[in-house]
Coordinates of C-alpha atoms and ligand atoms in Angstrom, one line a residue:
M4 CA -5.0 -33.8 34.4
A5 CA -1.5 -34.5 33.8
T6 CA 1.6 -32.8 33.2
S7 CA 4.3 -33.6 30.5
N8 CA 6.7 -32.7 28.7
M9 CA 6.8 -31.8 25.7
M10 CA 10.7 -32.7 23.1
I11 CA 12.3 -31.7 20.2
P12 CA 11.9 -34.7 17.6
D13 CA 14.4 -35.4 15.6
L14 CA 15.4 -32.6 13.0
G15 CA 16.4 -35.2 10.7
G16 CA 20.0 -35.5 12.5
A17 CA 20.4 -31.8 13.3
E18 CA 22.1 -30.4 16.2
N19 CA 21.8 -26.9 18.1
V20 CA 19.6 -25.4 15.1
E21 CA 18.2 -22.1 16.6
V22 CA 14.8 -21.1 18.0
I23 CA 13.5 -18.2 15.3
E24 CA 9.8 -18.1 16.6
I25 CA 7.7 -19.4 19.4
C26 CA 4.3 -19.9 18.2
V27 CA 3.0 -20.2 21.3
A28 CA 2.0 -18.4 24.6
V29 CA 1.5 -19.5 28.3
G30 CA -2.1 -21.2 28.3
D31 CA -3.1 -21.8 24.9
V32 CA -4.9 -24.5 24.3
V33 CA -3.7 -26.4 21.2
S34 CA -3.9 -29.8 19.4
E35 CA -1.7 -32.1 18.3
G36 CA -0.3 -30.9 14.8
D37 CA -0.3 -27.5 15.9
S38 CA 3.1 -25.1 15.9
I39 CA 4.6 -24.7 19.2
I40 CA 8.5 -23.7 17.5
V41 CA 10.0 -22.5 14.9
V42 CA 13.4 -23.7 14.4
E43 CA 16.2 -22.7 11.3
T44 CA 18.5 -24.3 9.7
D45 CA 21.2 -23.3 7.4
K46 CA 19.2 -24.8 4.9
A47 CA 15.3 -24.3 6.6
S48 CA 13.0 -23.7 9.1
M49 CA 10.8 -26.0 10.1
E50 CA 7.4 -25.4 12.2
I51 CA 8.0 -28.0 15.6
P52 CA 3.9 -30.0 16.1
A53 CA 3.3 -30.6 19.4
S54 CA 2.8 -34.5 19.9
S55 CA -0.5 -34.1 21.9
A56 CA -3.2 -31.7 22.1
G57 CA -3.3 -29.6 26.1
V58 CA -2.8 -25.7 27.3
I59 CA 0.5 -25.2 27.3
K60 CA 1.9 -24.2 31.3
T61 CA 5.4 -23.5 30.5
I62 CA 7.7 -22.8 27.6
V63 CA 10.8 -23.9 28.4
L64 CA 13.0 -22.0 25.2
K65 CA 12.8 -18.7 23.7
E66 CA 14.2 -17.1 20.5
G67 CA 17.5 -17.2 19.6
D68 CA 18.1 -20.6 21.5
T69 CA 19.6 -23.3 20.2
C70 CA 18.2 -26.9 20.4
S71 CA 18.7 -30.5 19.3
L72 CA 17.2 -33.8 19.8
G73 CA 15.5 -34.6 23.3
D74 CA 15.2 -30.8 24.3
V75 CA 12.3 -29.5 26.6
M76 CA 10.3 -27.1 24.3
V77 CA 6.8 -26.8 26.2
E78 CA 5.6 -28.2 29.2
I79 CA 2.2 -29.0 28.7
E80 CA -0.9 -30.5 30.4
T81 CA -2.7 -33.1 29.1
A82 CA -6.2 -34.8 29.6
A83 CA -5.7 -38.5 31.6
A84 CA -7.9 -39.7 33.1
P85 CA -11.4 -39.7 33.2
D86 CA -12.1 -38.9 36.2
E87 CA -11.1 -35.8 35.7
A88 CA -12.5 -35.1 33.2
R89 CA -13.9 -31.9 35.6
E90 CA -10.5 -30.4 35.1
L91 CA -10.4 -30.8 31.8
A92 CA -13.5 -28.6 30.6
P93 CA -12.5 -25.3 30.6
H94 CA -9.6 -26.3 28.7
V95 CA -11.9 -28.7 26.2
E96 CA -9.9 -29.6 23.1
I97 CA -12.9 -29.7 20.6
E98 CA -11.2 -30.1 17.3
M99 CA -10.6 -33.8 18.4
E100 CA -10.7 -37.5 16.8
S101 CA -14.6 -38.2 16.1
A102 CA -14.0 -41.6 18.5
I103 CA -12.4 -38.6 21.5
V104 CA -15.4 -36.7 21.0
E105 CA -18.2 -39.9 20.8
A106 CA -17.0 -40.7 23.9
V107 CA -15.7 -37.1 25.7
I108 CA -17.9 -34.4 24.9
P109 CA -21.3 -35.3 27.0
D110 CA -20.0 -35.2 29.9
V111 CA -17.2 -33.3 29.6
M112 CA -19.7 -30.6 28.4
A113 CA -22.1 -31.2 30.7
E114 CA -20.2 -30.4 33.4
A115 CA -18.1 -27.2 31.5
V116 CA -21.7 -25.7 31.7
A117 CA -21.9 -27.0 35.4
V118 CA -18.4 -25.3 36.4
E119 CA -18.0 -21.9 34.8
S120 CA -15.2 -21.9 32.4
E121 CA -12.4 -20.5 33.2
R122 CA -9.7 -18.0 30.8
L123 CA -6.9 -16.2 31.8
A124 CA -6.2 -12.7 29.7
L125 CA -2.8 -12.5 29.3
V126 CA -0.5 -9.1 28.3
P127 CA -0.4 -8.8 24.9
D128 CA 2.6 -8.2 22.0
L129 CA 4.0 -4.7 24.0
G130 CA 5.4 -3.7 20.9
G131 CA 8.8 -5.4 21.6
A132 CA 8.7 -3.2 25.2
A133 CA 9.9 -5.4 28.3
D134 CA 9.5 -5.8 32.2
V135 CA 6.9 -3.0 31.5
E136 CA 5.6 -1.3 34.9
V137 CA 2.0 -1.5 35.9
V138 CA 0.8 1.2 36.5
E139 CA -2.5 0.7 38.0
I140 CA -5.2 -2.3 38.5
S141 CA -8.1 -1.3 36.8
V142 CA -10.2 -4.0 38.0
K143 CA -11.8 -6.3 41.1
V144 CA -12.8 -9.7 41.6
G145 CA -15.8 -10.2 40.8
D146 CA -16.3 -7.9 38.4
E147 CA -17.7 -8.2 35.2
L148 CA -16.5 -7.2 32.4
A149 CA -16.9 -6.9 28.5
E150 CA -15.0 -7.2 25.8
G151 CA -12.6 -4.4 25.5
D152 CA -12.9 -3.4 29.2
S153 CA -9.0 -1.6 30.4
L154 CA -7.8 -4.4 33.2
I155 CA -4.7 -3.0 33.9
V156 CA -3.0 0.5 32.7
L157 CA 1.4 -0.4 31.5
E158 CA 3.8 2.5 31.5
T159 CA 7.1 2.7 29.2
D160 CA 9.2 5.6 29.4
K161 CA 7.6 6.7 26.4
A162 CA 3.6 6.0 27.3
S163 CA 0.9 4.8 28.9
M164 CA -1.2 2.2 27.9
E165 CA -4.0 0.5 28.7
I166 CA -4.4 -3.2 28.4
P167 CA -7.7 -4.5 27.5
V168 CA -9.2 -7.7 27.8
T169 CA -10.4 -9.4 24.7
F170 CA -13.1 -11.8 26.0
A171 CA -16.2 -11.1 28.3
G172 CA -16.3 -12.3 31.8
T173 CA -16.3 -12.6 35.0
V174 CA -12.5 -11.8 36.8
L175 CA -12.0 -14.8 39.4
E176 CA -8.3 -13.8 40.4
I177 CA -6.2 -11.0 39.8
K178 CA -2.7 -11.4 39.0
V179 CA -0.5 -8.6 38.7
A180 CA -0.2 -5.8 41.4
E181 CA 0.4 -2.5 41.1
G182 CA 4.3 -1.8 40.2
A183 CA 5.0 -5.2 38.9
K184 CA 7.1 -5.6 36.0
I185 CA 5.0 -7.8 33.6
N186 CA 6.0 -9.0 30.0
V187 CA 4.4 -10.7 26.6
G188 CA 2.6 -13.1 27.6
D189 CA 2.2 -13.0 31.4
T190 CA -1.4 -13.6 33.1
I191 CA -3.3 -10.2 34.0
A192 CA -6.4 -11.8 35.5
V193 CA -8.2 -15.0 35.5
L194 CA -11.9 -14.9 34.0
T195 CA -15.0 -17.4 34.3
S196 CA -16.0 -16.3 30.3
K197 CA -18.6 -16.1 29.3
A198 CA -18.7 -16.1 25.5
S199 CA -17.0 -19.8 26.3
K200 CA -19.8 -20.9 27.9
V201 CA -22.6 -20.0 26.0
A202 CA -20.2 -21.4 23.3
L203 CA -20.6 -24.5 25.2
E204 CA -24.1 -24.5 25.7
T205 CA -24.3 -23.8 22.6
L206 CA -22.3 -27.2 21.8
V207 CA -24.0 -29.4 24.5
S208 CA -27.5 -28.6 23.0
Q209 CA -25.3 -29.6 20.4
V210 CA -24.5 -33.1 21.1
P211 CA -27.3 -35.2 20.0
Q212 CA -27.0 -34.2 16.7
I213 CA -22.7 -34.2 16.4
K214 CA -24.0 -38.2 17.7
E215 CA -25.7 -38.5 15.1
T216 CA -23.1 -36.9 12.3
V217 CA -19.6 -37.9 13.8
A218 CA -17.4 -38.9 10.4
P219 CA -14.8 -42.4 11.6
S220 CA -12.6 -40.0 12.0
K221 CA -12.8 -36.0 11.4
A222 CA -15.3 -34.0 13.6
P223 CA -18.3 -32.5 12.3
A224 CA -18.9 -28.9 11.2
P225 CA -20.9 -28.2 14.6
V226 CA -17.6 -28.7 16.4
N227 CA -15.6 -26.4 14.6
Q228 CA -18.1 -23.4 14.7
A229 CA -17.9 -24.0 18.4
H230 CA -14.0 -24.4 18.4
E231 CA -14.5 -21.0 16.2
E232 CA -16.9 -19.5 19.0
M233 CA -14.6 -20.3 22.6
E234 CA -11.3 -20.3 21.3
V235 CA -9.0 -18.3 23.1
I236 CA -6.8 -15.4 21.3
I237 CA -4.3 -15.0 23.2
G238 CA -1.4 -12.8 21.7
S239 CA -0.7 -12.0 18.3
A240 CA 1.2 -15.3 16.8
A241 CA 0.6 -16.1 13.4
H242 CA -0.1 -19.5 11.9
A243 CA 2.0 -20.4 9.0
G244 CA 4.2 -22.7 7.0
P245 CA 7.8 -22.9 7.2
A246 CA 8.2 -21.9 3.1
V247 CA 5.4 -18.7 4.1
R248 CA 7.6 -17.8 7.2
M249 CA 10.1 -17.9 4.5
L250 CA 9.2 -15.5 2.3
A251 CA 7.5 -13.2 5.2
R252 CA 11.0 -12.4 6.0
E253 CA 12.4 -11.8 3.1
L254 CA 9.7 -9.8 2.1
G255 CA 9.9 -8.1 5.4
V256 CA 6.6 -9.0 6.4
E257 CA 5.4 -9.1 10.1
L258 CA 2.6 -12.0 9.9
A259 CA 0.8 -11.1 12.1
Q260 CA 0.0 -7.9 10.1
V261 CA -1.1 -10.6 7.2
A262 CA -5.2 -11.5 7.2
A263 CA -5.4 -15.4 7.1
T264 CA -7.0 -17.1 5.0
G265 CA -6.0 -20.8 5.9
P266 CA -8.0 -23.8 7.6
R267 CA -7.6 -22.6 11.5
D268 CA -6.4 -19.4 10.6
R269 CA -2.8 -20.3 9.2
V270 CA -1.1 -17.6 6.4
L271 CA -1.0 -18.6 3.4
K272 CA 1.8 -18.0 0.3
E273 CA -1.0 -15.8 -0.8
D274 CA -1.7 -14.6 1.8
I275 CA 1.4 -13.0 2.2
E276 CA 1.6 -11.5 -1.4
A277 CA -2.0 -9.9 -1.0
F278 CA -0.6 -8.5 1.7
V279 CA 2.4 -6.6 -0.2
K280 CA 0.0 -6.0 -3.1
Q281 CA -2.3 -4.3 -0.6
K282 CA 0.8 -2.0 0.7
L283 CA 2.1 -1.0 -2.7
Q284 CA -1.0 -0.1 -3.9
Q285 CA -1.4 2.4 -1.4
P286 CA -0.7 5.6 -3.1
A287 CA 3.1 6.4 -1.8
S288 CA 2.8 9.5 -3.3
S289 CA -0.5 10.9 -2.4
S290 CA 0.2 14.2 -0.9
S291 CA -1.5 14.9 2.6
Q292 CA -1.2 11.5 4.1
G293 CA 2.5 10.6 4.2
H294 CA 4.6 7.8 4.5
G295 CA 2.6 5.5 6.1
I296 CA 1.4 7.7 9.1
E297 CA -1.9 7.6 9.7
Q298 CA -4.8 10.4 8.4
P299 CA -6.7 11.7 10.7
P300 CA -9.7 10.2 11.3
A301 CA -13.0 11.8 8.9
I302 CA -15.4 13.7 10.8
D303 CA -19.2 14.7 9.3
F304 CA -19.1 18.9 10.0
S305 CA -22.8 18.5 8.8
Q306 CA -23.1 17.0 12.6
F307 CA -21.8 20.1 14.5
G308 CA -23.4 22.7 12.2
A309 CA -24.2 24.0 9.0
I310 CA -21.5 23.7 6.4
D311 CA -20.1 23.3 2.4
R312 CA -17.7 21.7 0.7
I313 CA -15.7 22.9 -1.9
K314 CA -13.7 21.3 -4.0
M315 CA -10.0 22.6 -3.8
S316 CA -8.7 24.0 -6.4
K317 CA -5.4 23.1 -8.6
V318 CA -2.9 25.1 -6.8
Q319 CA -4.5 24.4 -3.6
R320 CA -3.9 20.3 -4.4
I321 CA -0.6 21.0 -5.6
T322 CA 0.7 23.5 -2.6
A323 CA -0.8 21.1 -0.5
Q324 CA 1.7 18.4 -2.0
N325 CA 4.3 19.8 -2.3
M326 CA 4.0 21.8 1.2
T327 CA 3.6 18.0 3.0
R328 CA 6.4 16.1 0.9
S329 CA 9.0 19.3 2.0
W330 CA 7.4 19.1 6.1
L331 CA 7.9 15.3 5.8
N332 CA 11.5 14.8 4.1
V333 CA 13.4 18.0 5.3
P334 CA 14.6 18.5 8.7
H335 CA 14.0 22.0 9.1
V336 CA 15.2 24.7 11.6
T337 CA 14.3 27.8 11.2
Q338 CA 16.8 31.2 12.4
F339 CA 15.5 33.7 13.4
D340 CA 17.1 37.3 13.1
H341 CA 16.7 41.4 12.5
A342 CA 17.5 43.8 10.0
D343 CA 18.1 47.7 10.6
I344 CA 15.9 48.7 7.7
T345 CA 15.9 52.2 8.8
E346 CA 18.1 54.2 6.6
L347 CA 17.3 51.7 3.1
E348 CA 13.6 53.1 4.3
V349 CA 14.8 56.3 4.2
F350 CA 16.5 56.4 1.2
R351 CA 13.3 53.7 -0.5
K352 CA 11.0 56.5 -0.3
G353 CA 13.5 59.0 -1.7
L354 CA 13.3 57.3 -4.9
K355 CA 9.3 57.5 -4.9
A356 CA 9.3 60.5 -7.4
E357 CA 12.2 58.9 -10.1
A358 CA 10.2 55.6 -9.6
E359 CA 6.7 57.3 -10.8
Q360 CA 8.7 58.8 -13.3
K361 CA 9.8 55.3 -14.4
G362 CA 6.4 54.2 -13.5
T363 CA 6.9 51.9 -11.1
K364 CA 7.2 51.4 -7.2
V365 CA 10.3 50.3 -5.1
T366 CA 9.3 48.1 -2.2
P367 CA 11.9 46.3 0.4
L368 CA 11.4 43.2 -1.6
P369 CA 13.8 44.2 -4.4
F370 CA 16.6 44.8 -1.7
M371 CA 15.3 41.1 -0.3
L372 CA 16.0 39.6 -3.4
K373 CA 19.3 41.5 -3.9
V374 CA 21.1 41.0 -0.3
C375 CA 20.2 36.9 -0.4
A376 CA 21.6 36.8 -4.0
L377 CA 25.3 38.4 -2.4
A378 CA 24.4 36.1 0.3
M379 CA 23.8 32.9 -1.6
R380 CA 27.2 33.8 -3.6
Q381 CA 28.8 34.6 -0.1
Y382 CA 27.3 30.8 1.1
P383 CA 27.5 28.3 -1.2
Q384 CA 26.1 25.8 0.7
F385 CA 22.8 27.9 0.4
N386 CA 22.9 27.6 -3.3
V387 CA 22.5 23.6 -3.4
S388 CA 19.9 21.2 -3.8
L389 CA 20.3 16.8 -2.5
E390 CA 19.9 14.3 -4.5
N391 CA 17.7 11.3 -3.4
D392 CA 20.6 8.5 -3.7
G393 CA 21.5 10.3 -0.3
E394 CA 25.3 10.7 -2.0
H395 CA 25.9 13.7 -3.3
I396 CA 25.0 17.3 -3.6
V397 CA 24.3 19.8 -6.3
Q398 CA 26.3 22.9 -6.1
K399 CA 24.4 25.8 -8.4
H400 CA 26.0 28.8 -10.1
Y401 CA 23.2 30.3 -11.1
I402 CA 21.0 32.0 -8.4
N403 CA 17.5 32.4 -9.4
I404 CA 14.8 33.5 -6.2
G405 CA 10.9 32.6 -6.0
V406 CA 9.1 34.8 -4.9
A407 CA 5.2 33.2 -3.4
V408 CA 2.9 35.6 -4.5
D409 CA -0.7 34.8 -2.6
T410 CA -3.4 35.2 -5.5
P411 CA -7.3 34.1 -5.1
S412 CA -6.5 30.3 -6.7
G413 CA -3.4 29.8 -4.1
L414 CA -0.2 30.4 -3.1
M415 CA 2.0 30.8 -6.6
V416 CA 6.3 30.8 -7.2
P417 CA 7.4 32.4 -9.8
V418 CA 11.1 32.9 -10.0
I419 CA 13.0 35.9 -10.6
R420 CA 16.9 34.9 -13.1
D421 CA 19.9 35.9 -12.2
V422 CA 18.6 38.1 -9.2
D423 CA 22.6 39.1 -8.4
N424 CA 23.1 40.4 -11.8
K425 CA 20.0 42.9 -12.3
S426 CA 19.8 46.4 -10.3
I427 CA 17.0 47.2 -7.9
W428 CA 15.2 48.8 -10.9
Q429 CA 14.8 45.9 -13.0
L430 CA 13.9 43.7 -9.6
S431 CA 11.5 45.8 -8.8
E432 CA 9.5 45.9 -12.1
E433 CA 10.1 42.5 -12.6
V434 CA 8.6 41.4 -8.9
I435 CA 5.4 43.4 -10.2
A436 CA 5.2 42.3 -13.2
M437 CA 5.5 38.7 -12.2
G438 CA 2.9 39.5 -8.8
A439 CA 0.5 40.7 -11.6
K440 CA 1.0 37.7 -14.1
A441 CA 0.3 35.3 -10.7
K442 CA -2.7 37.1 -9.6
S443 CA -3.9 37.0 -13.5
K444 CA -3.2 33.6 -14.4
K445 CA -0.8 34.4 -16.3
L446 CA 2.3 32.6 -14.8
M447 CA 3.6 29.9 -17.6
P448 CA 4.9 26.5 -16.1
V449 CA 8.2 27.8 -17.2
D450 CA 7.6 30.9 -15.0
M451 CA 7.7 28.7 -12.0
Q452 CA 11.2 26.9 -12.4
G453 CA 14.8 26.6 -11.5
G454 CA 14.5 28.3 -8.3
C455 CA 17.2 28.3 -6.1
F456 CA 16.2 30.2 -3.0
T457 CA 12.5 31.8 -1.8
I458 CA 11.9 34.8 0.1
S459 CA 7.9 34.1 1.0
S460 CA 7.2 38.4 2.3
L461 CA 3.9 39.2 4.5
G462 CA 6.0 42.2 5.2
S463 CA 2.4 44.0 3.6
I464 CA 0.1 42.0 5.9
G465 CA 2.1 42.2 9.0
G466 CA 3.2 39.4 12.1
T467 CA 6.3 39.4 14.0
A468 CA 7.7 36.2 12.4
F469 CA 6.6 32.8 11.0
T470 CA 9.0 29.4 10.0
P471 CA 8.3 29.0 6.2
I472 CA 8.2 25.4 4.6
V473 CA 11.6 25.3 2.8
N474 CA 10.9 24.4 -1.1
T475 CA 12.3 21.8 -2.1
P476 CA 14.5 21.3 -4.0
E477 CA 15.4 24.4 -2.8
V478 CA 17.4 24.3 0.7
A479 CA 16.7 27.3 2.6
I480 CA 13.9 30.2 1.8
L481 CA 14.0 33.6 3.3
G482 CA 10.6 34.7 5.7
V483 CA 9.8 38.4 6.0
S484 CA 7.4 40.2 8.4
K485 CA 6.6 43.4 8.8
A486 CA 9.1 46.6 9.5
E487 CA 8.2 48.3 12.7
M488 CA 9.7 50.8 14.8
Q489 CA 11.5 49.2 18.1
P490 CA 14.0 50.6 20.7
R491 CA 17.3 49.5 20.1
W492 CA 20.3 50.6 22.4
N493 CA 22.6 52.4 20.8
G494 CA 25.5 51.8 23.1
S495 CA 24.5 54.8 25.3
E496 CA 20.5 55.5 25.0
F497 CA 17.5 54.1 22.8
E498 CA 17.0 54.4 19.6
P499 CA 13.4 53.9 17.3
R500 CA 14.9 51.9 14.6
L501 CA 13.3 50.6 12.1
M502 CA 13.5 46.4 12.5
M503 CA 12.8 44.1 9.7
P504 CA 12.7 40.2 11.2
L505 CA 13.8 38.0 9.0
S506 CA 13.2 33.7 9.3
L507 CA 14.8 32.0 7.3
S508 CA 14.3 28.4 7.5
Y509 CA 16.9 25.6 5.9
D510 CA 17.9 22.1 4.9
H511 CA 19.7 20.5 7.9
R512 CA 20.8 18.0 5.9
A513 CA 22.9 20.3 4.0
V514 CA 22.8 23.6 6.0
N515 CA 23.9 24.2 9.4
G516 CA 23.1 26.3 12.1
A517 CA 26.3 28.3 12.3
D518 CA 26.1 29.0 8.4
A519 CA 22.2 30.3 8.9
A520 CA 23.4 32.5 11.3
R521 CA 26.2 33.8 9.8
F522 CA 23.8 33.7 6.8
T523 CA 20.9 36.2 8.6
Q524 CA 23.4 38.2 9.9
Y525 CA 24.9 38.7 6.1
L526 CA 21.7 39.8 5.4
A527 CA 21.1 42.3 8.4
K528 CA 24.5 44.0 7.4
L529 CA 23.7 44.7 4.2
L530 CA 20.2 45.5 5.1
G531 CA 21.2 48.0 7.3
D532 CA 24.2 49.7 5.2
I533 CA 23.1 49.2 1.3
R534 CA 26.6 50.8 0.3
H535 CA 28.0 47.2 0.9
L536 CA 25.5 46.3 -2.1
V537 CA 28.1 48.1 -4.4
M538 CA 31.9 46.5 -2.1
Ligands
CAO15 N1 8.1 46.1 6.1 C1 6.8 46.7 6.0 N2 6.5 47.3 5.4 C2 6.4 46.5 4.4 C3 7.3 45.0 3.6 C4 8.0 44.7 5.3 N3 8.9 43.5 5.1 N4 7.3 44.8 2.6 C5 6.3 45.2 2.1 N5 5.5 46.1 2.7 C6 5.2 47.3 2.2 C7 5.0 47.9 1.2 O1 6.4 48.8 1.3 C8 3.8 48.7 0.5 O2 3.9 50.1 1.0 P1 3.7 51.6 0.4 O3 3.1 51.0 -0.9 O4 3.9 52.1 1.3 O5 5.2 51.6 0.3 C9 2.9 47.3 1.3 O6 3.6 47.3 2.1 C10 2.9 46.9 -0.1 O7 3.4 45.8 -1.1 P2 3.2 44.9 -1.7 O8 2.8 43.6 -1.3 O9 2.3 46.3 -3.1 O10 4.5 44.7 -1.8 P3 6.1 43.4 -2.1 O11 6.8 44.0 -2.9 O12 6.0 43.6 -0.6 O13 5.3 42.2 -2.8 C11 3.6 40.6 -4.1 C12 5.3 41.9 -3.7 C13 4.3 40.3 -5.1 C14 4.8 39.0 -3.0 C15 2.8 40.8 -4.0 O14 2.1 41.0 -4.6 C16 1.9 40.0 -2.7 O15 1.3 39.4 -3.6 N6 2.2 40.5 -1.4 C17 1.1 39.5 -0.6 C18 2.3 39.4 0.8 C19 2.3 37.5 0.0 O16 1.1 36.7 -0.6 N7 2.8 36.1 0.9 C20 3.6 35.0 0.2 C21 3.6 34.5 1.6 S1 2.6 33.1 0.7 O17 3.9 32.1 1.9

């Protein structure tokens, strides 16, 4: 074996060109012509190929370095003297000229099977993390590992991760210790590789056939096949030509994510196009999956017991879409408060007879509508919508409030218009009418459009508080829970008071926390003494 420096060739006169990519890792077996690095001048990017076959021992340059003719790129170990064939065996380069194949393969392969083939298990791409601490060594020398077995455990400030071995083999030597800091490309362990051995054995068995079929200049098919089997896949270095790399950069595509269909796993222009097309075809609007977030795995629940699979109603599907879109787009905060509605309830109950006369019923909800309308006048930042350009806010001067209604077909939100201009009687009638329409599926699309704010009242059911989801493009929603008697300190003693829990969720891009606290305090003030409603 001989170690030599592989240098930067003549770059057409260009000097101090930037290294934009290192295509190999230490331990990689490269053939003559394989890309070692990619450099970029102000005119083009170009791959610098290996001038000979061998095993990468050291990488001298790194991304961001500048280099010129004669600079050392890598140190490479190459096969040299025939008596060093034993050493060459583990790293034998299959895709070599046929003459070499004929001359070397029989002996080398025989040796390769006799001496076990060694492979290095390297640290893969750690998502950009550097100097990551080894917190556990999961193997010991002599362990027989299957592909995917954990070698070591690393810990970053965000997570701990197991690093699996990418091929089966027996651990010969462990190159890292607990507490060590490691980086992509570092050697974790040296293993004997069963896969390589099998491949080599296969290859040896094919030697006579290879000898017969070898063409004057190219290695035959069985050789390539064996090469595939024994290829050491290290890291995620993708192989691609400069034009393809440039296209990938322009489109923001990470080459490592693209399925390569070119010869020797090279990424082609068509592969990039197919990748982009596939990404574009992914249902961006799709409702319940969002923003590239991976969906939970599909599970066959029937394996655990009896199930029914029921199609969601259209309302349920649309609600799911709207909720997901809002949840993923809106930075939500929920402000909690209580309103003392003791006096309001006395007043409301006193309206019972009059309400019956009018053929209606007054619940706390019309009062909630009214106080919210007044609060939206007082704090107009709650009556806005954000434009998608991220630069404009639409301030509304009308006050329409949606009321969430639970129906057998799903949640519906009819909108009560011009709430600020309507009396409690009018609002009561409209809430009852809209609720009935919703439950009998008589709501028209126009009945559910144009809302500025939403109230979701669970007061008739129970609960102490909840975090409603903003009904975009509105910027706030008030959740109302069940009013209950609570002991309140009046300055000298505890008094039983009827307290209504308020949960105001808001879009923090449009509303700040202090205003949200003022808004709910204002609601509590109006509800606590409804004489304020006429002020
Ligand atoms: N605290 C205590 N009691 C409350 C209350 C509260 N916050 N809100 C309502 N109640 C009481 C009412 O006063 C009424 O009792 P009385 O008959 O003794 O006065 C009882 O609960 C039932 O009220 P209601 O549900 O008939 O009327 P509403 O005005 O509160 O609600 C509507 C109207 C359309 C929202 C309703 O028909 C409905 O669908 N309610 C179900 C709750 C719901 O679906 N909410 C949407 C949640 S989705 O996120």
